[in-house]
Coordinates of C-alpha atoms and ligand atoms in Angstrom, one line a residue:
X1 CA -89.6 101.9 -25.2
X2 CA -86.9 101.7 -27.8
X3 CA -88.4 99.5 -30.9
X4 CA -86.2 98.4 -33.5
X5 CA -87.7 97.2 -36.8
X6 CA -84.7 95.0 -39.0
X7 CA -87.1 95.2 -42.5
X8 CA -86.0 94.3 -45.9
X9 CA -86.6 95.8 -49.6
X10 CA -88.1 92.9 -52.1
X11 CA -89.7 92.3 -54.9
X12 CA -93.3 93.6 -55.2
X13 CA -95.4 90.1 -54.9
X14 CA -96.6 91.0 -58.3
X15 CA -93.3 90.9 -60.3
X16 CA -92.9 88.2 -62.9
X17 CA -89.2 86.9 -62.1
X18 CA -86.7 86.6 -65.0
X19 CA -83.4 85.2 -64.9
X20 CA -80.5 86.5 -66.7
X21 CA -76.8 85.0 -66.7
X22 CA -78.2 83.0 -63.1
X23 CA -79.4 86.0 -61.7
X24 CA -83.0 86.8 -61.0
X25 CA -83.3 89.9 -63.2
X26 CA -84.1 93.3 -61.3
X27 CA -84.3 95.1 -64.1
X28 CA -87.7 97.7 -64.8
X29 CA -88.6 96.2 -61.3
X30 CA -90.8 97.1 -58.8
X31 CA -89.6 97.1 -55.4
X32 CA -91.6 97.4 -51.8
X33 CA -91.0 97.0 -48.5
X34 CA -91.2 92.4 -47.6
X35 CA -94.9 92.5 -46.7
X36 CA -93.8 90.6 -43.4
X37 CA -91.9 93.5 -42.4
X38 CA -94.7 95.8 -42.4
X39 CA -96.6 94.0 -39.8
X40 CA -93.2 94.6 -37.8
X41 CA -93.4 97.6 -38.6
X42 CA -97.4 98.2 -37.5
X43 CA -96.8 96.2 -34.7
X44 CA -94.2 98.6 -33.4
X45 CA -96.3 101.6 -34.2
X46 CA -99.2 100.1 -31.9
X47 CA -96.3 99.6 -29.0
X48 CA -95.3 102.9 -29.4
X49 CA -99.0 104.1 -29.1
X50 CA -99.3 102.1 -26.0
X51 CA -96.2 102.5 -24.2
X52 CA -94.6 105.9 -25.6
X53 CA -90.6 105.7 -26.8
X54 CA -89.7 105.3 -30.4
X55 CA -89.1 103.6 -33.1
X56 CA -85.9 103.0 -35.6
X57 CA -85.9 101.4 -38.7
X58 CA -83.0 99.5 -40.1
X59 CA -82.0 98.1 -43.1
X60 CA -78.8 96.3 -44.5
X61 CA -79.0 97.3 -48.7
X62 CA -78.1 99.3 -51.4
X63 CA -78.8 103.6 -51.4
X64 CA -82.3 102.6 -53.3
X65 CA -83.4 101.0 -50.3
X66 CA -83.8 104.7 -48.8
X67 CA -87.4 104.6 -50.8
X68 CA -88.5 101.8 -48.3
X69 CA -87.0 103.1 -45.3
X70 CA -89.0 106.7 -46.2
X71 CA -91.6 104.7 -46.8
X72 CA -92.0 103.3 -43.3
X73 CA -91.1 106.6 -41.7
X74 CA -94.0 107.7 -43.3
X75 CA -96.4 105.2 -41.5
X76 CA -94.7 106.3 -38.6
X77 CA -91.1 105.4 -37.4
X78 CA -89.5 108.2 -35.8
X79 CA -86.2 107.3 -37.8
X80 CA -84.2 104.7 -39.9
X81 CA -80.5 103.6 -40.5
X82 CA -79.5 102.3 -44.0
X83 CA -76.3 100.2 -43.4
X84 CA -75.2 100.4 -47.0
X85 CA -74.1 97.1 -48.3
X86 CA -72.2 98.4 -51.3
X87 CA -68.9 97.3 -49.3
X88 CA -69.9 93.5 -50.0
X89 CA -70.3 91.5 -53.7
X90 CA -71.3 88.8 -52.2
X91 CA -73.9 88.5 -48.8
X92 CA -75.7 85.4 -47.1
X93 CA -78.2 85.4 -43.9
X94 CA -75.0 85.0 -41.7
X95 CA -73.4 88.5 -43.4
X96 CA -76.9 90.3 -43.0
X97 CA -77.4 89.0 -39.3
X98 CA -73.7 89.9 -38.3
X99 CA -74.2 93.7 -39.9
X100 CA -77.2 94.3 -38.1
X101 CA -76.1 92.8 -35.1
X102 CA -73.0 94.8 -35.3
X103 CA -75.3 98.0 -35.4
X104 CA -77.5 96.9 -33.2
X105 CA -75.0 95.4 -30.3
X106 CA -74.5 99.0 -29.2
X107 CA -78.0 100.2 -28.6
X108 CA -80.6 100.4 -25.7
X109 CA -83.0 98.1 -27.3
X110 CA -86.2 96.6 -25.4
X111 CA -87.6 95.1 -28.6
X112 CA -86.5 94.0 -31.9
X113 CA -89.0 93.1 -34.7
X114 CA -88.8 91.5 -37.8
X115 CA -90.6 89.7 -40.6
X116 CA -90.9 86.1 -40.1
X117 CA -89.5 85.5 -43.9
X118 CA -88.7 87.4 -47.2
X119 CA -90.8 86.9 -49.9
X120 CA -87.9 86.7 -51.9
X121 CA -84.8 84.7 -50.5
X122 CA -87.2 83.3 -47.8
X123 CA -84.6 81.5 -45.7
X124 CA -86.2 82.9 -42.1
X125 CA -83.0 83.0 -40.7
X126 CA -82.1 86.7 -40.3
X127 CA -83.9 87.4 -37.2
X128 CA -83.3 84.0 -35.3
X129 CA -79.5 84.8 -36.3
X130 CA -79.5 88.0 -35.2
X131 CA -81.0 87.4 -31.6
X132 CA -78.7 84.8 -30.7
X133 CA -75.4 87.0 -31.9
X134 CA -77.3 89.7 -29.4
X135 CA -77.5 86.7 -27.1
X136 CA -81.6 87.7 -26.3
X137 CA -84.7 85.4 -26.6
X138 CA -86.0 85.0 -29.9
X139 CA -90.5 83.8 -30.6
X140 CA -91.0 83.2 -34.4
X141 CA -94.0 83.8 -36.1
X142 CA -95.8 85.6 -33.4
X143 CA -99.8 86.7 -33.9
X144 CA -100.4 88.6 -30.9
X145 CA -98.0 90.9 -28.7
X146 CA -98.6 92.1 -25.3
X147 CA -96.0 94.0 -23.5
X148 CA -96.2 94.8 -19.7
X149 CA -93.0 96.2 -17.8
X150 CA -90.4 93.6 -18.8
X151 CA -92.3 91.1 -19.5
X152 CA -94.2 90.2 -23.1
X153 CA -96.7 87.6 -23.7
X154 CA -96.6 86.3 -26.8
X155 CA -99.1 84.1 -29.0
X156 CA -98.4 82.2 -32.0
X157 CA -100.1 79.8 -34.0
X158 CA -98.6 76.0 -34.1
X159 CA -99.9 74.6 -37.3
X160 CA -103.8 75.9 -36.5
X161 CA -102.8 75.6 -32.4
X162 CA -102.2 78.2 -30.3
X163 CA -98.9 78.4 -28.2
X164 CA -99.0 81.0 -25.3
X165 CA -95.2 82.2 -24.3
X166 CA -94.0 84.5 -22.1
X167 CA -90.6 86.5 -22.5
X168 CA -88.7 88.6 -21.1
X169 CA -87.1 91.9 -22.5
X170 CA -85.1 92.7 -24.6
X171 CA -86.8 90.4 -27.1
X172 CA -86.5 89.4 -30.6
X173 CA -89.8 88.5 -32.2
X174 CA -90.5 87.7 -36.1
X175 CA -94.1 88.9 -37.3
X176 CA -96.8 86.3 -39.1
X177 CA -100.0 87.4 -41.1
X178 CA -102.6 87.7 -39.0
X179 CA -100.8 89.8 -36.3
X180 CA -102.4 93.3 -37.5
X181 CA -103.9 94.9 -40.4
X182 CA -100.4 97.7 -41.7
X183 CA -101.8 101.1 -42.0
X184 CA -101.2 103.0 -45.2
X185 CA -99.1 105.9 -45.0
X186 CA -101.1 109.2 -45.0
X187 CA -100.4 112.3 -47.1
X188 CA -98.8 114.6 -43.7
X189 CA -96.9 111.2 -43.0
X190 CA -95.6 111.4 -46.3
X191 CA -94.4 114.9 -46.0
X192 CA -93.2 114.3 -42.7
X193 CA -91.1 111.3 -43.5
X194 CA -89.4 113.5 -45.9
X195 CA -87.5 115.3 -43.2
X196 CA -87.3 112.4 -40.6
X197 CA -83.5 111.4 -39.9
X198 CA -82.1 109.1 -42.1
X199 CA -78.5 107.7 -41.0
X200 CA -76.6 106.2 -43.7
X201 CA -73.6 104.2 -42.8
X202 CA -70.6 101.9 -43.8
X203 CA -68.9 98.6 -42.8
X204 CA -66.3 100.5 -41.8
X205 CA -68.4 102.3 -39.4
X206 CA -69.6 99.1 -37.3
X207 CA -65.2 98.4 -37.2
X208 CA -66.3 95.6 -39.6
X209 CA -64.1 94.2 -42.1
X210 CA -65.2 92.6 -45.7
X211 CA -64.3 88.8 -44.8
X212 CA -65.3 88.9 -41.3
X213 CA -68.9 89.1 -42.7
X214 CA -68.0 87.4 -46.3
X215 CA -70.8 84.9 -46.9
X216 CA -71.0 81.4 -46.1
X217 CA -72.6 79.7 -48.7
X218 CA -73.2 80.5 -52.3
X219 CA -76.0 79.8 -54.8
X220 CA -74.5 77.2 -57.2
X221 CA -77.4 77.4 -59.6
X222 CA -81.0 79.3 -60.0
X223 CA -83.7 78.5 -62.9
X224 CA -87.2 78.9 -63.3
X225 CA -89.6 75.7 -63.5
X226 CA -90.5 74.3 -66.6
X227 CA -93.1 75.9 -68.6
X228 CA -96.5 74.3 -68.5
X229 CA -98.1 72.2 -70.9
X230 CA -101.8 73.5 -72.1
X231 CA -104.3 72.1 -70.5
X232 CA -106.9 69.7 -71.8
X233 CA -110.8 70.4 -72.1
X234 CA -112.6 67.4 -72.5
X235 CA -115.6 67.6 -74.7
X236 CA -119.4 65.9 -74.5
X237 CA -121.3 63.9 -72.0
X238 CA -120.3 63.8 -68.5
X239 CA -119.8 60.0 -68.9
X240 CA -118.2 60.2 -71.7
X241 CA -115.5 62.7 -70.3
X242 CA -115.3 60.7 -67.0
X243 CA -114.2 57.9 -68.9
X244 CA -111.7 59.8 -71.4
X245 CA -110.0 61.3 -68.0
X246 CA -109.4 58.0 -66.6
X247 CA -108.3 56.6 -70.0
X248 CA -105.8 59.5 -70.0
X249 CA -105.0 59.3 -66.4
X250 CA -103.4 55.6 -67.0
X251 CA -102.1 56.0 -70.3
X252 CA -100.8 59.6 -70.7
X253 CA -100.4 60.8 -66.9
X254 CA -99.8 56.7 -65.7
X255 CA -101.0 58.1 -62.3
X256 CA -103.8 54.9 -62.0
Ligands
FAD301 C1 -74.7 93.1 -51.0 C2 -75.6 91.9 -51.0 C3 -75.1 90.8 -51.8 C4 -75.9 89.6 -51.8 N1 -75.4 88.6 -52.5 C5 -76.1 87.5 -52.6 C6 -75.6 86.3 -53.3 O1 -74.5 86.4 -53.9 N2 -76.3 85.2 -53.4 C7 -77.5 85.1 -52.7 O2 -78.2 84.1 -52.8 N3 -78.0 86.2 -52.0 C8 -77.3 87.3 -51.9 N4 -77.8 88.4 -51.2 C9 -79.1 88.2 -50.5 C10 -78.9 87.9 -49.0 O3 -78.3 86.7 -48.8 C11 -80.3 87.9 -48.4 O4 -81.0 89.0 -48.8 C12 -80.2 88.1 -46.9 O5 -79.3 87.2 -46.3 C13 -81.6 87.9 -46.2 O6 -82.0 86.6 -46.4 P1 -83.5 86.2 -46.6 O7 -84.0 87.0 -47.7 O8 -83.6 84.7 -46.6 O9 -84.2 86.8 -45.3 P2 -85.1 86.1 -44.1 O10 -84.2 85.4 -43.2 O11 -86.2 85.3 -44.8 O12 -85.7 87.4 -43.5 C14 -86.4 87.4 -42.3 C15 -86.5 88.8 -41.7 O13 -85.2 89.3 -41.4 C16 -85.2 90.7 -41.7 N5 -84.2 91.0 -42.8 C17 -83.8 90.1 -43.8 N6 -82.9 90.7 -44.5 C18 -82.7 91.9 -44.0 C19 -81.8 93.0 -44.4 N7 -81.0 93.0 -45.4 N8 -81.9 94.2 -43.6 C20 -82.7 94.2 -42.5 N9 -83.5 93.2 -42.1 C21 -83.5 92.1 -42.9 C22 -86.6 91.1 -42.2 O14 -87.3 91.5 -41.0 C23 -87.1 89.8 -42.7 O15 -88.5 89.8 -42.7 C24 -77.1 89.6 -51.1 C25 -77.6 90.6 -50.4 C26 -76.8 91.8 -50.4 C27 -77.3 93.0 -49.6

């Protein structure tokens, strides 16, 4: 099979965001690979081990995303391709999708997964995007994957309900918690991933020109929410207290 994993580098979940002149501040950050991503990622291990083939990692970013895409060789990708956005000031989810989809246009691809959303920019549109400029089915938020010949069946859960589709290949589908439990990378994987083929290349490589993939729309504005207020502790008898909280509830919060 050849398995295609479209994975992003974000934030580590961790990170306290700061903003600086409207931008969310990368500085001393840590980075890791969207968690979404690396159940695409398991997920296409598991096919793999199943149905033989391989699997390539891609990513649309800067050079520092090559710690990311290492990192996923390293649980097992055969090998990765770091389109390097360095050609671009300014990107949106229609840029990224039309990148990748300019890569991945010209390749024998029987399955394409992705996250289901970025824990950062969290839009989910890359990978619906991206299968309809491909012009191939697309399931979101998928929790189980079977693949047999040409044909996957799919599970995903509807708001606690379970939705059974089937699909044909080549397929896009976007990855949900749930799905698998992402190995860690071990130590040989580590030193193999070292010397797995990385492919690093440029707009000008996919015959792409700056404004064909300039972005759509533009953040006008980014903030952080208002600090909180301290909380209160009320003090004494439970009766007491119940009857200080509703006293506060209608005349500080005016919620009753
Ligand atoms: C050079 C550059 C400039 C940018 N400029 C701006 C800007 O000015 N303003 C702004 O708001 N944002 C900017 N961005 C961010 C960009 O718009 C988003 O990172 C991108 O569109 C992905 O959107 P998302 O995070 O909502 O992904 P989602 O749609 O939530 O991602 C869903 C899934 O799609 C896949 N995916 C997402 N992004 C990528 C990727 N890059 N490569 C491979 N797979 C991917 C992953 O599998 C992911 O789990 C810029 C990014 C770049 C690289």
């Amino acid at each position: 099979m050849n398995i295609f994993v479209i994975m992003k580098r974000t934030f580590d979940t961790e990170e306290k965001i700061s903003i600086n002149n409207g931008q969310v501040s990368e500085d001393g950050a840590t980075f890791i690979i969207n968690p979404y991503d690396e159940y695409a990622i398991e997920e296409a291990l598991k096919l793999k081990e199943e149905h033989g083939g391989e699997i390539t990692l891609v990513t649309f970013g800067d050079e520092e995303s090559e710690k990311e895409l290492r990192t996923g060789l390293a649980m097992g990708a055969d090998k990765a391709v770091l389109i390097n956005s360095e050609d671009l000031d300014e990107a949106d989810q229609f840029s990224t999708a039309a990148i990748l989809a300019a890569y991945l246009k010209d390749q024998e691809i029987d399955i394409i997964l992705a996250g289901n959303v970025t824990v950062d920019g969290g839009t989910g549109q890359v990978g619906p995007r991206l299968a309809e400029e491909l012009n191939i089915p697309v399931v979101t938020v998928i929790t189980k994957l079977t693949v047999d010949g040409n044909k996957a069946i799919i599970e995903r859960d509807v708001e606690g309900d379970l939705e059974i589709i089937e699909a044909s290949l080549p397929l896009l589908v976007t990855c949900q918690q749930g799905l698998n439990e992402p190995r860690y990378p071990s130590l040989p994987g580590i030193m193999k991933a070292k010397k797995k083929p990385l492919e690093e290349l440029e707009l000008d490589d996919l015959d792409l020109d700056e404004d064909e993939v300039a972005a759509k729309i533009k953040s006008v504005d980014i903030f952080l929410p208002p600090a909180k207020a301290a909380g209160k502790v009320l003090q004494g008898e439970t009766k007491q207290q119940v009857s200080e909280l509703i006293t506060l509830l209608r005349t500080e919060a005016k919620v009753i």
